[in-house]
Amino acid sequence: MGEDLPLEFVDVEPAGYCDPETGLCLTPEEPEEIPPEDDGTA
Amino acid sequence: MEIDVWADVVCPWCYLGEERLSKAVEQSPHDITLNIHTFQLDPSASTEVMPLLDYLGPHLGLPPARAREMEEGMVRLAAADGLPYVVDRPVASTFDMLRAVQFGIEQGVGWAYLRALQAEVFGGNPKAFEHDTIVEAGEKLGLDAGELRAVLASDRYAEAVRTDHDTAIRLGARGVPFTVLGGRLGVPGAVSVDQYAAAIEQAWEKTHG
């Protein structure tokens, strides 16, 4: 492949990936836990 | 157009991403060749086979129940792509598998071989990491069993595994699977079939437009 050409990267959030540095696999599309609502009493 | 993908056998998102990319390529009107490159996600992983959740919990710093919950989420995502995905599967170093895949690449069956080994791992075969399994999977693709056994018994292709890893990092891989289309367009991580299809069109325009 043309490794000498600079790469352009797609502007798309991956559905998931494994981090090449840590090896950890992440799934951004997993629904995040919803934090408790602020009831204004703090 | 050439599409180059860096992946590991035990990488869940590589398993799903390759399936999605394959579907996008099948749907594409363009003449495309898929090339696999190896990327060992955890070079420090033990050669001793252990249950995935025993590896994953400490690795992610999560209690086993949370690690299982995350994996069960992947089961649902894999099922949506038509792929089997067993949570209680074995895990170990993939170095020998990836050396065998490098031999497969040299023989022209690298893509199919990596996917066949992923099918063994994610299908939950408790013997997925055994040399006999690696050899049998290669034999089914026409690789010579004696040659494969000789590769596995030596350190052949170790340098190729390390070189592939270093190339991905040099190209700016921020996520694995790491896909490079037409040598011009990078896709870090796995995306949807439609997004792979759009990336193929974008890369085709760049290289043939």
CSV table of C-alpha atoms in Angstrom, one decimal:
chain,number,residue,atom,x,y,z
A,1,MET,CA,0.0,0.0,0.0
A,2,GLY,CA,1.1,3.6,-0.4
A,3,GLU,CA,2.4,4.0,3.0
A,4,ASP,CA,4.3,7.2,2.1
A,5,LEU,CA,1.2,9.2,1.4
A,6,PRO,CA,-0.3,11.1,4.3
A,7,LEU,CA,-3.5,9.5,5.4
A,8,GLU,CA,-6.8,11.4,5.7
A,9,PHE,CA,-9.1,10.0,8.4
A,10,VAL,CA,-12.9,9.7,8.1
A,11,ASP,CA,-14.8,12.0,10.3
A,12,VAL,CA,-16.9,9.2,11.9
A,13,GLU,CA,-17.3,8.2,15.5
A,14,PRO,CA,-16.5,4.4,15.6
A,15,ALA,CA,-19.1,2.0,16.9
A,16,GLY,CA,-16.3,0.5,18.9
A,17,TYR,CA,-12.6,0.0,18.9
A,18,CYS,CA,-9.7,-1.4,20.8
A,19,ASP,CA,-7.1,1.1,22.0
A,20,PRO,CA,-3.7,0.2,20.3
A,21,GLU,CA,-1.8,1.6,23.3
A,22,THR,CA,-3.6,-0.1,26.2
A,23,GLY,CA,-5.3,-3.0,24.4
A,24,LEU,CA,-8.6,-2.0,26.1
A,25,CYS,CA,-11.7,-2.5,23.9
A,26,LEU,CA,-14.3,0.2,24.2
A,27,THR,CA,-17.9,0.6,22.9
A,28,PRO,CA,-18.9,4.2,22.8
A,29,GLU,CA,-22.3,3.2,21.4
A,30,GLU,CA,-23.1,1.4,24.7
A,31,PRO,CA,-25.8,3.4,26.5
A,32,GLU,CA,-24.2,5.4,29.2
A,33,GLU,CA,-25.5,5.2,32.7
A,34,ILE,CA,-27.8,8.2,33.3
A,35,PRO,CA,-26.6,10.2,36.3
A,36,PRO,CA,-29.2,10.9,38.9
A,37,GLU,CA,-31.1,14.1,38.2
A,38,ASP,CA,-30.1,17.2,40.1
A,39,ASP,CA,-33.1,17.9,42.4
A,40,GLY,CA,-31.7,21.3,43.2
A,41,THR,CA,-31.3,20.6,46.9
A,42,ALA,CA,-27.4,20.6,46.8
B,1,MET,CA,-8.6,-0.7,-4.9
B,2,GLU,CA,-6.8,-2.2,-2.0
B,3,ILE,CA,-8.2,-2.1,1.5
B,4,ASP,CA,-5.8,-2.9,4.3
B,5,VAL,CA,-7.0,-3.9,7.8
B,6,TRP,CA,-5.0,-4.3,10.9
B,7,ALA,CA,-6.6,-6.6,13.4
B,8,ASP,CA,-6.1,-9.1,16.2
B,9,VAL,CA,-7.8,-12.5,16.6
B,10,VAL,CA,-9.1,-11.7,20.1
B,11,CYS,CA,-10.2,-8.1,19.3
B,12,PRO,CA,-14.1,-8.1,19.5
B,13,TRP,CA,-14.4,-5.0,17.4
B,14,CYS,CA,-12.1,-6.4,14.7
B,15,TYR,CA,-14.4,-9.5,14.6
B,16,LEU,CA,-17.5,-7.3,14.0
B,17,GLY,CA,-15.7,-4.7,11.9
B,18,GLU,CA,-14.4,-7.3,9.4
B,19,GLU,CA,-17.9,-8.7,9.0
B,20,ARG,CA,-19.3,-5.2,8.4
B,21,LEU,CA,-16.5,-4.3,6.0
B,22,SER,CA,-16.9,-7.5,4.1
B,23,LYS,CA,-20.6,-6.7,3.6
B,24,ALA,CA,-19.8,-3.2,2.4
B,25,VAL,CA,-17.3,-4.6,0.0
B,26,GLU,CA,-19.8,-7.2,-1.3
B,27,GLN,CA,-22.3,-4.4,-1.9
B,28,SER,CA,-19.7,-2.2,-3.7
B,29,PRO,CA,-19.6,-2.1,-7.5
B,30,HIS,CA,-15.8,-1.5,-7.4
B,31,ASP,CA,-13.1,-4.0,-7.7
B,32,ILE,CA,-11.6,-4.3,-4.2
B,33,THR,CA,-9.0,-6.5,-2.6
B,34,LEU,CA,-9.0,-7.0,1.2
B,35,ASN,CA,-5.6,-7.3,2.8
B,36,ILE,CA,-5.2,-8.3,6.4
B,37,HIS,CA,-2.3,-7.2,8.7
B,38,THR,CA,-1.8,-8.4,12.2
B,39,PHE,CA,-1.9,-6.2,15.3
B,40,GLN,CA,-1.2,-7.8,18.6
B,41,LEU,CA,-3.3,-5.9,21.1
B,42,ASP,CA,-1.7,-7.3,24.3
B,43,PRO,CA,1.9,-8.4,23.7
B,44,SER,CA,2.2,-9.1,27.4
B,45,ALA,CA,-0.6,-11.6,27.4
B,46,SER,CA,0.3,-15.0,28.8
B,47,THR,CA,0.5,-18.1,26.6
B,48,GLU,CA,-1.4,-19.9,29.3
B,49,VAL,CA,-5.1,-20.1,28.3
B,50,MET,CA,-7.5,-18.7,30.8
B,51,PRO,CA,-11.3,-17.9,30.9
B,52,LEU,CA,-11.9,-14.5,29.3
B,53,LEU,CA,-13.6,-13.0,32.3
B,54,ASP,CA,-10.7,-13.9,34.6
B,55,TYR,CA,-8.5,-11.9,32.2
B,56,LEU,CA,-10.9,-9.1,31.5
B,57,GLY,CA,-11.9,-8.1,35.0
B,58,PRO,CA,-8.4,-7.2,36.3
B,59,HIS,CA,-7.3,-5.9,32.8
B,60,LEU,CA,-10.2,-3.4,32.7
B,61,GLY,CA,-10.2,-2.9,36.5
B,62,LEU,CA,-13.8,-4.1,36.6
B,63,PRO,CA,-15.7,-6.5,38.9
B,64,PRO,CA,-16.4,-9.8,37.0
B,65,ALA,CA,-20.2,-9.0,37.0
B,66,ARG,CA,-19.6,-5.7,35.1
B,67,ALA,CA,-17.1,-7.4,32.7
B,68,ARG,CA,-19.8,-10.0,31.9
B,69,GLU,CA,-22.4,-7.3,31.4
B,70,MET,CA,-20.2,-5.6,28.9
B,71,GLU,CA,-19.5,-8.8,27.1
B,72,GLU,CA,-23.2,-9.6,27.0
B,73,GLY,CA,-23.7,-6.2,25.3
B,74,MET,CA,-21.2,-7.4,22.6
B,75,VAL,CA,-23.2,-10.7,22.3
B,76,ARG,CA,-26.2,-8.6,21.2
B,77,LEU,CA,-24.2,-6.5,18.8
B,78,ALA,CA,-22.6,-9.5,17.2
B,79,ALA,CA,-26.0,-11.2,16.9
B,80,ALA,CA,-27.2,-8.2,15.0
B,81,ASP,CA,-24.3,-8.8,12.5
B,82,GLY,CA,-25.2,-12.5,12.3
B,83,LEU,CA,-22.1,-13.6,14.3
B,84,PRO,CA,-21.9,-16.1,17.2
B,85,TYR,CA,-20.2,-14.6,20.2
B,86,VAL,CA,-19.6,-16.6,23.4
B,87,VAL,CA,-18.8,-14.8,26.6
B,88,ASP,CA,-17.3,-17.8,28.4
B,89,ARG,CA,-14.5,-18.3,25.9
B,90,PRO,CA,-10.8,-18.8,26.3
B,91,VAL,CA,-8.1,-16.1,26.0
B,92,ALA,CA,-4.3,-16.2,25.7
B,93,SER,CA,-1.5,-14.6,23.8
B,94,THR,CA,-2.3,-14.4,20.1
B,95,PHE,CA,1.4,-14.2,19.1
B,96,ASP,CA,1.5,-17.8,17.6
B,97,MET,CA,-1.9,-17.3,15.9
B,98,LEU,CA,-0.7,-14.1,14.3
B,99,ARG,CA,2.6,-15.7,13.2
B,100,ALA,CA,0.5,-18.4,11.5
B,101,VAL,CA,-1.7,-15.7,9.9
B,102,GLN,CA,1.5,-14.1,8.6
B,103,PHE,CA,2.3,-17.4,6.9
B,104,GLY,CA,-1.3,-17.4,5.6
B,105,ILE,CA,-0.8,-13.8,4.2
B,106,GLU,CA,2.2,-15.0,2.4
B,107,GLN,CA,0.2,-17.9,0.9
B,108,GLY,CA,-2.7,-15.5,-0.1
B,109,VAL,CA,-5.3,-16.6,2.5
B,110,GLY,CA,-4.5,-14.2,5.4
B,111,TRP,CA,-7.9,-12.5,5.5
B,112,ALA,CA,-9.8,-15.9,5.6
B,113,TYR,CA,-7.4,-17.4,8.1
B,114,LEU,CA,-7.6,-14.6,10.6
B,115,ARG,CA,-11.4,-14.8,10.3
B,116,ALA,CA,-11.4,-18.5,10.7
B,117,LEU,CA,-9.3,-18.2,13.9
B,118,GLN,CA,-11.7,-15.5,15.2
B,119,ALA,CA,-14.6,-17.9,14.6
B,120,GLU,CA,-12.8,-20.5,16.8
B,121,VAL,CA,-12.2,-18.0,19.6
B,122,PHE,CA,-15.5,-16.1,19.6
B,123,GLY,CA,-17.4,-19.4,18.9
B,124,GLY,CA,-16.1,-20.5,22.3
B,125,ASN,CA,-13.9,-23.4,21.3
B,126,PRO,CA,-11.9,-24.1,24.5
B,127,LYS,CA,-9.1,-25.4,22.3
B,128,ALA,CA,-9.0,-22.4,20.0
B,129,PHE,CA,-5.4,-21.5,21.1
B,130,GLU,CA,-4.0,-25.0,20.7
B,131,HIS,CA,-1.6,-25.5,17.8
B,132,ASP,CA,-3.7,-28.4,16.5
B,133,THR,CA,-6.7,-26.0,16.1
B,134,ILE,CA,-4.6,-23.3,14.4
B,135,VAL,CA,-3.2,-25.9,12.0
B,136,GLU,CA,-6.6,-27.5,11.3
B,137,ALA,CA,-8.1,-24.0,10.5
B,138,GLY,CA,-5.2,-23.4,8.1
B,139,GLU,CA,-5.5,-26.8,6.5
B,140,LYS,CA,-9.2,-26.0,5.7
B,141,LEU,CA,-7.9,-23.0,3.7
B,142,GLY,CA,-5.4,-25.1,1.8
B,143,LEU,CA,-2.3,-24.3,3.9
B,144,ASP,CA,0.2,-27.1,4.3
B,145,ALA,CA,-0.1,-28.6,7.8
B,146,GLY,CA,3.6,-29.5,8.0
B,147,GLU,CA,4.6,-26.0,7.1
B,148,LEU,CA,2.2,-24.6,9.6
B,149,ARG,CA,3.5,-26.8,12.4
B,150,ALA,CA,7.1,-25.8,11.5
B,151,VAL,CA,6.1,-22.2,11.8
B,152,LEU,CA,4.4,-22.7,15.1
B,153,ALA,CA,7.4,-24.6,16.5
B,154,SER,CA,9.8,-21.8,15.6
B,155,ASP,CA,9.8,-18.1,15.9
B,156,ARG,CA,9.2,-17.6,12.1
B,157,TYR,CA,7.1,-14.5,11.2
B,158,ALA,CA,7.7,-13.0,14.7
B,159,GLU,CA,9.4,-10.0,13.0
B,160,ALA,CA,6.5,-9.7,10.5
B,161,VAL,CA,4.0,-9.4,13.4
B,162,ARG,CA,6.1,-6.7,15.0
B,163,THR,CA,6.6,-4.9,11.7
B,164,ASP,CA,2.8,-4.9,11.1
B,165,HIS,CA,2.2,-3.5,14.6
B,166,ASP,CA,4.8,-0.7,14.1
B,167,THR,CA,3.4,0.2,10.7
B,168,ALA,CA,-0.1,0.7,12.1
B,169,ILE,CA,1.2,3.0,14.8
B,170,ARG,CA,3.3,4.9,12.3
B,171,LEU,CA,0.3,5.4,10.1
B,172,GLY,CA,-1.6,6.9,13.0
B,173,ALA,CA,-3.8,4.1,14.2
B,174,ARG,CA,-5.9,5.4,17.1
B,175,GLY,CA,-8.2,2.4,17.1
B,176,VAL,CA,-8.1,-1.2,16.1
B,177,PRO,CA,-9.4,-2.6,13.8
B,178,PHE,CA,-7.5,0.0,11.7
B,179,THR,CA,-8.6,0.2,8.1
B,180,VAL,CA,-6.8,2.1,5.3
B,181,LEU,CA,-8.7,2.4,2.0
B,182,GLY,CA,-6.8,3.0,-1.2
B,183,GLY,CA,-3.7,3.8,0.8
B,184,ARG,CA,-5.3,7.2,1.4
B,185,LEU,CA,-8.2,7.1,3.8
B,186,GLY,CA,-8.0,5.8,7.4
B,187,VAL,CA,-10.8,4.4,9.5
B,188,PRO,CA,-9.8,3.9,13.2
B,189,GLY,CA,-12.1,1.3,14.9
B,190,ALA,CA,-15.2,-0.4,13.6
B,191,VAL,CA,-18.0,1.5,12.0
B,192,SER,CA,-21.3,0.5,10.4
B,193,VAL,CA,-21.8,-1.2,7.1
B,194,ASP,CA,-23.1,2.0,5.6
B,195,GLN,CA,-20.2,4.0,7.0
B,196,TYR,CA,-17.7,1.5,5.5
B,197,ALA,CA,-19.6,1.8,2.2
B,198,ALA,CA,-19.4,5.6,2.3
B,199,ALA,CA,-15.7,5.4,3.1
B,200,ILE,CA,-15.2,3.0,0.2
B,201,GLU,CA,-16.8,5.6,-2.1
B,202,GLN,CA,-14.8,8.4,-0.7
B,203,ALA,CA,-11.5,6.5,-1.1
B,204,TRP,CA,-12.5,5.4,-4.6
B,205,GLU,CA,-13.1,9.1,-5.6
B,206,LYS,CA,-9.7,10.0,-4.2
B,207,THR,CA,-7.9,7.2,-6.0
B,208,HIS,CA,-9.9,7.0,-9.2
B,209,GLY,CA,-11.8,10.3,-9.4
